[in-house]
Every structure is written in structure tokens, then in C-alpha cells.
Coordinates of C-alpha atoms and ligand atoms in Angstrom, one line a residue:
X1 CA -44.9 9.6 46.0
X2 CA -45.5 12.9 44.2
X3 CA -43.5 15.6 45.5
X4 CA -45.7 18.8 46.3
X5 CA -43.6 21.7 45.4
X6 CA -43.4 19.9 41.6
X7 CA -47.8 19.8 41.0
X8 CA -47.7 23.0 42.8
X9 CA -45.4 24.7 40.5
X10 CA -46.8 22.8 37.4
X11 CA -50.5 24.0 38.4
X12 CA -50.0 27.1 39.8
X13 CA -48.0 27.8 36.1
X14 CA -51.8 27.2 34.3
X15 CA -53.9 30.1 33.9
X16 CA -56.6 30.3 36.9
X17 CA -59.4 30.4 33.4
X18 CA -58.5 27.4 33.1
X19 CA -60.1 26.4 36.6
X20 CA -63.1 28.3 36.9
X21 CA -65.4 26.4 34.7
X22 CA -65.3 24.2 37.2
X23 CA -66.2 25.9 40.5
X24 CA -69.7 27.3 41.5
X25 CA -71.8 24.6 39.8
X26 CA -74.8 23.2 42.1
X27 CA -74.6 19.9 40.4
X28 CA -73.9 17.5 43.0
X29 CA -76.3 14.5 44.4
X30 CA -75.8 15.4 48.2
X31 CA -78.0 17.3 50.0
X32 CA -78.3 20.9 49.8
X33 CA -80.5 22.8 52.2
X34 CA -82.1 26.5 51.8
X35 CA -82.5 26.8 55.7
X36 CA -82.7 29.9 56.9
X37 CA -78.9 31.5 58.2
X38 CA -79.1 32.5 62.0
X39 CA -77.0 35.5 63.4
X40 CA -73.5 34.8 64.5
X41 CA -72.6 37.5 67.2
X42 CA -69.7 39.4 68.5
X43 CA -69.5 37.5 71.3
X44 CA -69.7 33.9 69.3
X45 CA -66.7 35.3 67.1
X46 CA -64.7 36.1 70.1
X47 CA -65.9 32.8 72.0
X48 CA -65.5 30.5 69.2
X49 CA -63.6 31.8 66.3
X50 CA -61.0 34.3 67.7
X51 CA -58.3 32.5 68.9
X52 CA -58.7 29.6 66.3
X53 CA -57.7 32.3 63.5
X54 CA -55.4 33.5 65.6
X55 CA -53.3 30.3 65.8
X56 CA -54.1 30.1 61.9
X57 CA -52.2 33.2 61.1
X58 CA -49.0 31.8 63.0
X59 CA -48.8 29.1 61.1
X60 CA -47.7 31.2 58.6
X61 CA -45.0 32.3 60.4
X62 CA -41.4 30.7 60.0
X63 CA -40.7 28.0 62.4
X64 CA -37.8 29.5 64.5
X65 CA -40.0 33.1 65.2
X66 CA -42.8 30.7 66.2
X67 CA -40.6 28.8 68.4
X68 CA -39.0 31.6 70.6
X69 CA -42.8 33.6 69.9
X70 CA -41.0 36.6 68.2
X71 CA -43.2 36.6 65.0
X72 CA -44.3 40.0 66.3
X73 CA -48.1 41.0 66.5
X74 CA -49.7 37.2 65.4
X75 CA -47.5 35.6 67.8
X76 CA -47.9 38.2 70.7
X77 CA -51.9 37.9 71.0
X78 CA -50.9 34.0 71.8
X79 CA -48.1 34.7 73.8
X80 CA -49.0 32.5 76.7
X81 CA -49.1 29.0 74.4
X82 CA -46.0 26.9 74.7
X83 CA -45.1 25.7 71.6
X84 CA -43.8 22.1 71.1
X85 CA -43.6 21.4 68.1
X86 CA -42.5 23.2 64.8
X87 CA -42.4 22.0 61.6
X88 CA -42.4 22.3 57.2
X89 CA -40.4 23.7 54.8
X90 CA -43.1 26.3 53.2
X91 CA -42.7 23.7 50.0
X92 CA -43.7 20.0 50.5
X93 CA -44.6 20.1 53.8
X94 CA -47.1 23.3 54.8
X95 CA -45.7 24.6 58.1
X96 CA -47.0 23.4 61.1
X97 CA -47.2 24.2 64.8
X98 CA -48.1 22.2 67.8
X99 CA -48.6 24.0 71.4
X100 CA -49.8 24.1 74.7
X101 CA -52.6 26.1 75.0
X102 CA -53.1 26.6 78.9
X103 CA -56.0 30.1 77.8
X104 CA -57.8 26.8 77.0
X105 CA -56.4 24.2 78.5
X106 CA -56.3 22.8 74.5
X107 CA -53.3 21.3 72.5
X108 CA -53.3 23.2 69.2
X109 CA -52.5 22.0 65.8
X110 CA -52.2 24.5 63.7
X111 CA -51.0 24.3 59.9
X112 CA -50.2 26.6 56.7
X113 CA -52.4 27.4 54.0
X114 CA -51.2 28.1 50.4
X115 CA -52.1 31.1 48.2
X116 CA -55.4 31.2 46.4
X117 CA -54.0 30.7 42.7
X118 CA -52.5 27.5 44.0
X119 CA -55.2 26.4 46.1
X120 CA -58.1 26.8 43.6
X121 CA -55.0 25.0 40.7
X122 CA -54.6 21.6 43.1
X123 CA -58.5 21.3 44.1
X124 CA -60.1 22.0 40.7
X125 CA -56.9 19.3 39.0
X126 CA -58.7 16.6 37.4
X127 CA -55.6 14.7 37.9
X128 CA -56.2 14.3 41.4
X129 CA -58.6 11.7 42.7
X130 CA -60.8 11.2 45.0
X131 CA -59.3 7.9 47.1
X132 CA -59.9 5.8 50.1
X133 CA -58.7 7.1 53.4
X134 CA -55.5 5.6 54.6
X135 CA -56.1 2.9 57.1
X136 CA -53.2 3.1 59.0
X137 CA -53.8 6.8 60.0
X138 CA -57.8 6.3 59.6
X139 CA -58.4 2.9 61.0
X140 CA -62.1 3.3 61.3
X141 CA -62.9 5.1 58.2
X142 CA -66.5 5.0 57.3
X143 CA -67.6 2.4 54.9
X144 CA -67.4 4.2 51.0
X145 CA -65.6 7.5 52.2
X146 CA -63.2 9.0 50.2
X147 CA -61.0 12.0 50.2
X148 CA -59.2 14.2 47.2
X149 CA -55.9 12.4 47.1
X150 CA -53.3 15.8 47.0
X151 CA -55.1 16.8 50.2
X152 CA -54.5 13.3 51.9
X153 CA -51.0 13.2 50.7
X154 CA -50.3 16.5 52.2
X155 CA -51.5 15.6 55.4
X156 CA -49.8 12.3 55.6
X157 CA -46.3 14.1 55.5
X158 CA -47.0 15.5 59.0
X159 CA -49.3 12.6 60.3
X160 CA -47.1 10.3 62.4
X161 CA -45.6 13.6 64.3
X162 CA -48.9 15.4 65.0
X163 CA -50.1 12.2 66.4
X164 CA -47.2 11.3 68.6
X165 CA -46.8 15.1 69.8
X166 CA -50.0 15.5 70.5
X167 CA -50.2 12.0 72.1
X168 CA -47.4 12.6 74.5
X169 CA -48.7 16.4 75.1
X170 CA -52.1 15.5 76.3
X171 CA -49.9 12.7 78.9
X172 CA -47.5 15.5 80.0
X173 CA -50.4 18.3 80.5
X174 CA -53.4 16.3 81.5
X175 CA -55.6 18.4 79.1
X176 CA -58.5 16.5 77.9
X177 CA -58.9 18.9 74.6
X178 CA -57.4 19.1 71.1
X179 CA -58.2 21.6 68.7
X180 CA -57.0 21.6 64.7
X181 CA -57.2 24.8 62.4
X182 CA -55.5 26.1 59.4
X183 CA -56.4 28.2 56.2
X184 CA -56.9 27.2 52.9
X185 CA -55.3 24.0 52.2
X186 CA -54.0 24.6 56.1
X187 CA -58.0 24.1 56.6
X188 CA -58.2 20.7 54.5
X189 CA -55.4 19.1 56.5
X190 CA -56.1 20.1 60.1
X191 CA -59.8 18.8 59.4
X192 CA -57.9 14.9 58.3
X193 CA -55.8 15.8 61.4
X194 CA -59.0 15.5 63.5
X195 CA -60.5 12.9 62.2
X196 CA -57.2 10.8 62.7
X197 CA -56.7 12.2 66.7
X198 CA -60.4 11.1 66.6
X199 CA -60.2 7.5 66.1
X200 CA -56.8 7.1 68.1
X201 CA -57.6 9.2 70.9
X202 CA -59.2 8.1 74.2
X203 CA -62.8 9.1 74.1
X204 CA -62.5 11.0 77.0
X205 CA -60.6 13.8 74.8
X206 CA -62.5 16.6 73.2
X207 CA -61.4 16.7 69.4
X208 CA -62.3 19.9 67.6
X209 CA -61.6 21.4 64.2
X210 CA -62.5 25.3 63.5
X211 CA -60.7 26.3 60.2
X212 CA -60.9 29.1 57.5
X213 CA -61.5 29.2 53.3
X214 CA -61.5 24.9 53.7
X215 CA -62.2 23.3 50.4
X216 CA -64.0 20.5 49.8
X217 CA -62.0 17.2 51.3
X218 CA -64.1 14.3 50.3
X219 CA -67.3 12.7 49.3
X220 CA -70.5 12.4 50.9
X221 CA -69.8 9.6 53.1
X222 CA -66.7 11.5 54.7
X223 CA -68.7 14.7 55.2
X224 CA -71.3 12.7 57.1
X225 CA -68.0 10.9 59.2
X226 CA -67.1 14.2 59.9
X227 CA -70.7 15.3 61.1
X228 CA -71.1 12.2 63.1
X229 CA -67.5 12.2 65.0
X230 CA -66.2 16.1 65.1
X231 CA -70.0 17.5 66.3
X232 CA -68.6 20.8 66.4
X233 CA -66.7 21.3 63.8
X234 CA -67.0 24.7 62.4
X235 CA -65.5 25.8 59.2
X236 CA -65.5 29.8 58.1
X237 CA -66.3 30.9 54.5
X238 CA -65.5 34.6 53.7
X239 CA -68.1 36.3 51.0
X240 CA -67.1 35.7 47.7
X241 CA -64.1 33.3 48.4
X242 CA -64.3 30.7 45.8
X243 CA -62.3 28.2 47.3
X244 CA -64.6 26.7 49.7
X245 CA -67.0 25.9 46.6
X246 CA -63.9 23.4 44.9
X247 CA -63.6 20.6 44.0
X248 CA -67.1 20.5 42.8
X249 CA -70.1 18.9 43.9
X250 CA -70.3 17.2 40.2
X251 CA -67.4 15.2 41.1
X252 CA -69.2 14.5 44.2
X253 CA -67.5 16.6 46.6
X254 CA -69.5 17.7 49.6
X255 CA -68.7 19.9 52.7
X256 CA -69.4 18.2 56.2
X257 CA -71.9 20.7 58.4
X258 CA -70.5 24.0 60.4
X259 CA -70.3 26.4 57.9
X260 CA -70.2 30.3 59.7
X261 CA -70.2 32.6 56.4
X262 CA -69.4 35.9 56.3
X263 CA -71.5 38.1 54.6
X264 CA -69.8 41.3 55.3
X265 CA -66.9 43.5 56.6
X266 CA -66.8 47.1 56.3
X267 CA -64.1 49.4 56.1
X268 CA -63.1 49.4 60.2
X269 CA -62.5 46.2 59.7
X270 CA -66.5 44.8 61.7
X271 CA -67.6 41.5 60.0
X272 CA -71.3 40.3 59.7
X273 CA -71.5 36.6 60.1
X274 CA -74.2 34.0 60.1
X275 CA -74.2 30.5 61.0
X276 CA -75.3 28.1 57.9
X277 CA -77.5 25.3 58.6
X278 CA -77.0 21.8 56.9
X279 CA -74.0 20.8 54.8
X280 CA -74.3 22.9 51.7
X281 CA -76.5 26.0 52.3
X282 CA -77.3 28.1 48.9
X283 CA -77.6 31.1 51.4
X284 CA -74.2 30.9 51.9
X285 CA -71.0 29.8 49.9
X286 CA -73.1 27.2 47.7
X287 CA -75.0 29.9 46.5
X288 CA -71.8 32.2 45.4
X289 CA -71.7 33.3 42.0
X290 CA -68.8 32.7 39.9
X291 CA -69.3 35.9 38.4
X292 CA -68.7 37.4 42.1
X293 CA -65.6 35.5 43.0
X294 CA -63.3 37.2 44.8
X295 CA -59.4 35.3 45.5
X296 CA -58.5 38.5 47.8
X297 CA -61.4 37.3 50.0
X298 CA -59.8 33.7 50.4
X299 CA -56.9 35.5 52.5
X300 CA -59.0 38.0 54.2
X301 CA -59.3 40.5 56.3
X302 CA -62.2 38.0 57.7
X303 CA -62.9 39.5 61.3
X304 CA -61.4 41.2 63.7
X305 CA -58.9 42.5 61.2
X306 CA -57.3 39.2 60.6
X307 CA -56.1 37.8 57.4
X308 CA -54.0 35.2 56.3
X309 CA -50.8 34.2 54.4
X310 CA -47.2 35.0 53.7
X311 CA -48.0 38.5 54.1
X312 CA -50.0 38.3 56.9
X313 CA -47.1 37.6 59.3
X314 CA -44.0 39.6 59.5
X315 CA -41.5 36.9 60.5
Ligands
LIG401 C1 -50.4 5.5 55.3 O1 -49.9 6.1 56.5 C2 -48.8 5.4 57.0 C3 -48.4 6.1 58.3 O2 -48.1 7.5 58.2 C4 -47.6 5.5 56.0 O3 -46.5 4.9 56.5 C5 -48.1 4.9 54.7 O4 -47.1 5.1 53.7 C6 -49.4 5.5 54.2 N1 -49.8 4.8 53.1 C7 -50.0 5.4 51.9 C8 -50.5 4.5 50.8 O5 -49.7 6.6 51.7
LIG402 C1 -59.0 47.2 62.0 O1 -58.0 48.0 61.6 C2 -58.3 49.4 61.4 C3 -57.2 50.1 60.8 O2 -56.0 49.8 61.4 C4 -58.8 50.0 62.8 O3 -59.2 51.3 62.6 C5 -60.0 49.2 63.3 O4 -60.3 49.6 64.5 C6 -59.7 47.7 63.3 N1 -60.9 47.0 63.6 C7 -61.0 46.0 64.4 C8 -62.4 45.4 64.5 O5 -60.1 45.6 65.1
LIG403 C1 -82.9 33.9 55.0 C2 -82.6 33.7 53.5 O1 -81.8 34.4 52.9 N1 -83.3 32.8 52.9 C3 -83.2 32.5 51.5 C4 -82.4 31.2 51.3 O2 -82.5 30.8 50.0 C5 -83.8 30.6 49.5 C6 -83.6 30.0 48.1 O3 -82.6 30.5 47.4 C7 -84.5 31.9 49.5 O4 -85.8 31.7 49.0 C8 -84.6 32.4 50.9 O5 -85.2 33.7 50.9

């Protein structure tokens, strides 16, 4: 298998020119809609966004500071999670938390993103393929879907022990929810992560996937598996990010529904969001100009004054 930390090191070493022909182009054959964005409040961010990027930014965190909660200000707004599960090596494997959430009576997956000159290098590689999903981790796999391959691999080095923890977590607590989230190329594993705890979990538990700056993960068919089984799945673009618009929609990439954008956040930190109907909106980050894009917007601040990466957490 190709080891992470060697296409990282040999993409991130290429120019980011050498990428940006590639990203921004409304190309592809899936659908693209021009419907109209509706306001995304205060209390919707707070409701249904908050917490999710606040168990993003921890994942940043080094394992042992999430583990005894001492990562200082990211881990104290989530102080009353138990975590049970800690993971990665910041190389190969993202790091990766798994906790009890008992706020929401959720077990939380969270996972790592990368930084934006690496992200944008691995999605817009032409080396990587678009493949079939793995059937041992995605049994039921729509007919014809397909996922970029780097992304897959990535999420298949933490596969078998998000599954059993979170199997044996949902036993021990009795919750009946799950929710996944992550930044970046965080964002494009926790959204595999629950379409795997879809089809292995009992029906009777709640899977849900709210991420941040996800690129696109597969092809049309997988963004309509996604629609179909995680209905609210909600994925958060910030302004001029370019990451969420690569891999291309010429190479028949294609976002599944639940984009909230971001069209704005002003010095004290207040964000103006709307929520994005359909899969690919051109009133949100489809319609981004590469002329615009903005890699310091892939990290944040995105609301609320939180951002994401390295930097982001203290510990
Ligand atoms: C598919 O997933 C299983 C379970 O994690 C793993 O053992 C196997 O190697 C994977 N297959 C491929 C082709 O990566
Ligand atoms: C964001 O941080 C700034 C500076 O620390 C502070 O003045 C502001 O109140 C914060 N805004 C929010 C929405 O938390
Ligand atoms: C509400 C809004 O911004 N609507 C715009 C969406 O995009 C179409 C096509 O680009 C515009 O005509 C609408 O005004």
C-alpha cells in the first residue's frame, strides 16, 4: 500500500500553480442547481454546527492532551465528553478521537485535517483514481459508486477501530446516536466513516456527519448514496476556500447535498451563513472564482472564532 507521509511529501514539494488549473471549472455532468440560498441563523450555528467544529479543532490536538482533556481552550468547551479512543501519528494516519458525548447523548468521531497546500496537492493528483468502495468496510455500496482512492486509503487505516469502538460504545452507553466530523481531508474521512457505521449499524441508530472545507469524495452515484442514507448530512464551505471545489467535476466529482456556506465574517469574528440547496449550488462554493481563492479561508476563523489546524490547538 502507498504510505501517506511519502505522496504527501512528494506533492506537497510541487508548486500549488501546478494545481489550480484544475480547480473551479463547472464542467461536470451532475446536476448543478441555482436555487436560491436560505438564511442560516445564529441559533442554527449554535444548534447544529457549534459543537461539531468544536470536536473538529480537537482532533488536532495531540493524543495524550486529548486523552486527560488538557489541550487547553478547544478541549475545555468539550470538557464533559469522555474520550475513548485516541489515535494517529500526525503522518500516515490523521489523528483521531472517539468519545462519549453525554451534552448529546452522541458517540463522536472526530478526525484531523491536513494543511491546505497538501490538501488541494492530494485531491487535484491525477495519479489518484477514482475506485470502487471497499466491500468489506462498505458492504452495500451503491451500484457504480466510486470514491478518490488517497481518500479511501486514508480512511481505511482507522476503519476497523472506529467501527469496533464505536460498536462497543453505543453497547456500553445505550446511546442511539453517532456523529462524524473533521476538517479538510479530516472532513473526507469522517464522511466514509459514516457511510461505513451506516450500513453496519442497527437501523435504530442515528448516523450523522457535519464536517468543514470537505473535498470532493466521489462520483455521482456516491453523492446520491450519501443523500439517500446520511439525510442530514451537512458539510460547511468557508467563502473563498478552494478546497471544497477539488477534485473537479470534469473528472466527475460531485458533492452529496448539505452544503451551509459562508459568505461572510467580519472583524469580531460574526459569520453570515446560508444554507445551499441541491448538490452543487453556483450561489455558493461552485460558483467560487479561482481568481478569488483564498487557502487561509480553508483553515478559518469560520464562526464563532473557530479555525482549524496545527496552530489552532495549543497542545
Ligand atoms: C478493505 O478493508 C478491509 C478491512 O479494513 C481490509 O482488511 C482490506 O485490506 C481492505 N481492502 C483493500 C483493497 O484495501
Ligand atoms: C472573536 O474574538 C475576538 C477577539 O478575541 C473577540 O473580540 C470577539 O468577541 C470574538 N467573537 C466571537 C463571535 O466569539
Ligand atoms: C439568491 C441568489 O443569489 N440567486 C442567484 C443564484 O445564481 C443565479 C445564477 O448565477 C443568479 O441569477 C441568482 O440571482
Amino acid at each position: 500500500m502507498r504510505s501517506s507521509s511519502a505522496f504527501l511529501s512528494l506533492f506537497a514539494a510541487l508548486p500549488l500553480a501546478s494545481a489550480a488549473p484544475l480547480f473551479g471549472f463547472n464542467l461536470g455532468d451532475g446536476q448543478t442547481t441555482n436555487g436560491a440560498p436560505t438564511a442560516f441563523s445564529q441559533s442554527d450555528i449554535d444548534t447544529d454546527l457549534l459543537r461539531p467544529a468544536q470536536f473538529s479543532r480537537v482532533a488536532y490536538c495531540s493524543s495524550a492532551s486529548v486523552t486527560s482533556l488538557s489541550c487547553g481552550a478547544p478541549c475545555d468547551v468539550v470538557n464533559t465528553m469522555k474520550v475513548l479512543q485516541t489515535g494517529g501519528d500526525n503522518e500516515d494516519i490523521p489523528r483521531f478521537f472517539i468519545a462519549q458525548d453525554p451534552d448529546s447523548q452522541s458517540i463522536i468521531v472526530a478526525h484531523q485535517g491536513t494543511d491546505p497546500e497538501e490538501i488541494l496537492s492530494v485531491a487535484n493528483d491525477v495519479e489518484f483514481k477514482q475506485v470502487a468502495m471497499n466491500s468489506t468496510l462498505f458492504p452495500s455500496a451503491a451500484k457504480g459508486a466510486l470514491v478518490h482512492d488517497g481518500f479511501q486509503d486514508t480512511q481505511g487505516r482507522t476503519a476497523d477501530i472506529v467501527l469496533s469502538t464505536v460498536q462497543s460504545a453505543l453497547a456500553s452507553t445505550g446511546f442511539k446516536r453517532v456523529l462524524t466530523t473533521g476538517h479538510s481531508l479530516g472532513a473526507a474521512v469522517a464522511t466514509l466513516d459514516a457511510t461505513m457505521l451506516r450500513m453496519a449499524l442497527p437501523s435504530d441508530v442515528d448516523v450523522n456527519s457535519v464536517v468543514f472545507g470537505l473535498p470532493r469524495v466521489g462520483n455521482q452515484q456516491f453523492a446520491d448514496m450519501i443523500d439517500s442514507m446520511i439525510s442530514d448530512f451537512t458539510h460547511v464551505t468557508n467563502q473563498d476556500d478552494p478546497v471544497p471545489t477539488v477534485p473537479p467535476r470534469f473528472l466527475s466529482f460531485q458533492h452529496p447535498q448539505g452544503e451551509i456556506h459562508i459568505t461572510k465574517v467580519d472583524s469580531s469574528g460574526a459569520a453570515t451563513l446560508e444554507a445551499c440547496p441541491g448538490q452543487e449550488n453556483s450561489n455558493c462554493s461552485e460558483g467560487n472564482s479561482l481568481l478569488d481563492a483564498s487557502v487561509d479561508n480553508h483553515l478559518g476563523p469560520y464562526f464563532e472564532n473557530i479555525s482549524f489546524g496545527g496552530s489552532a490547538c495549543p497542545a
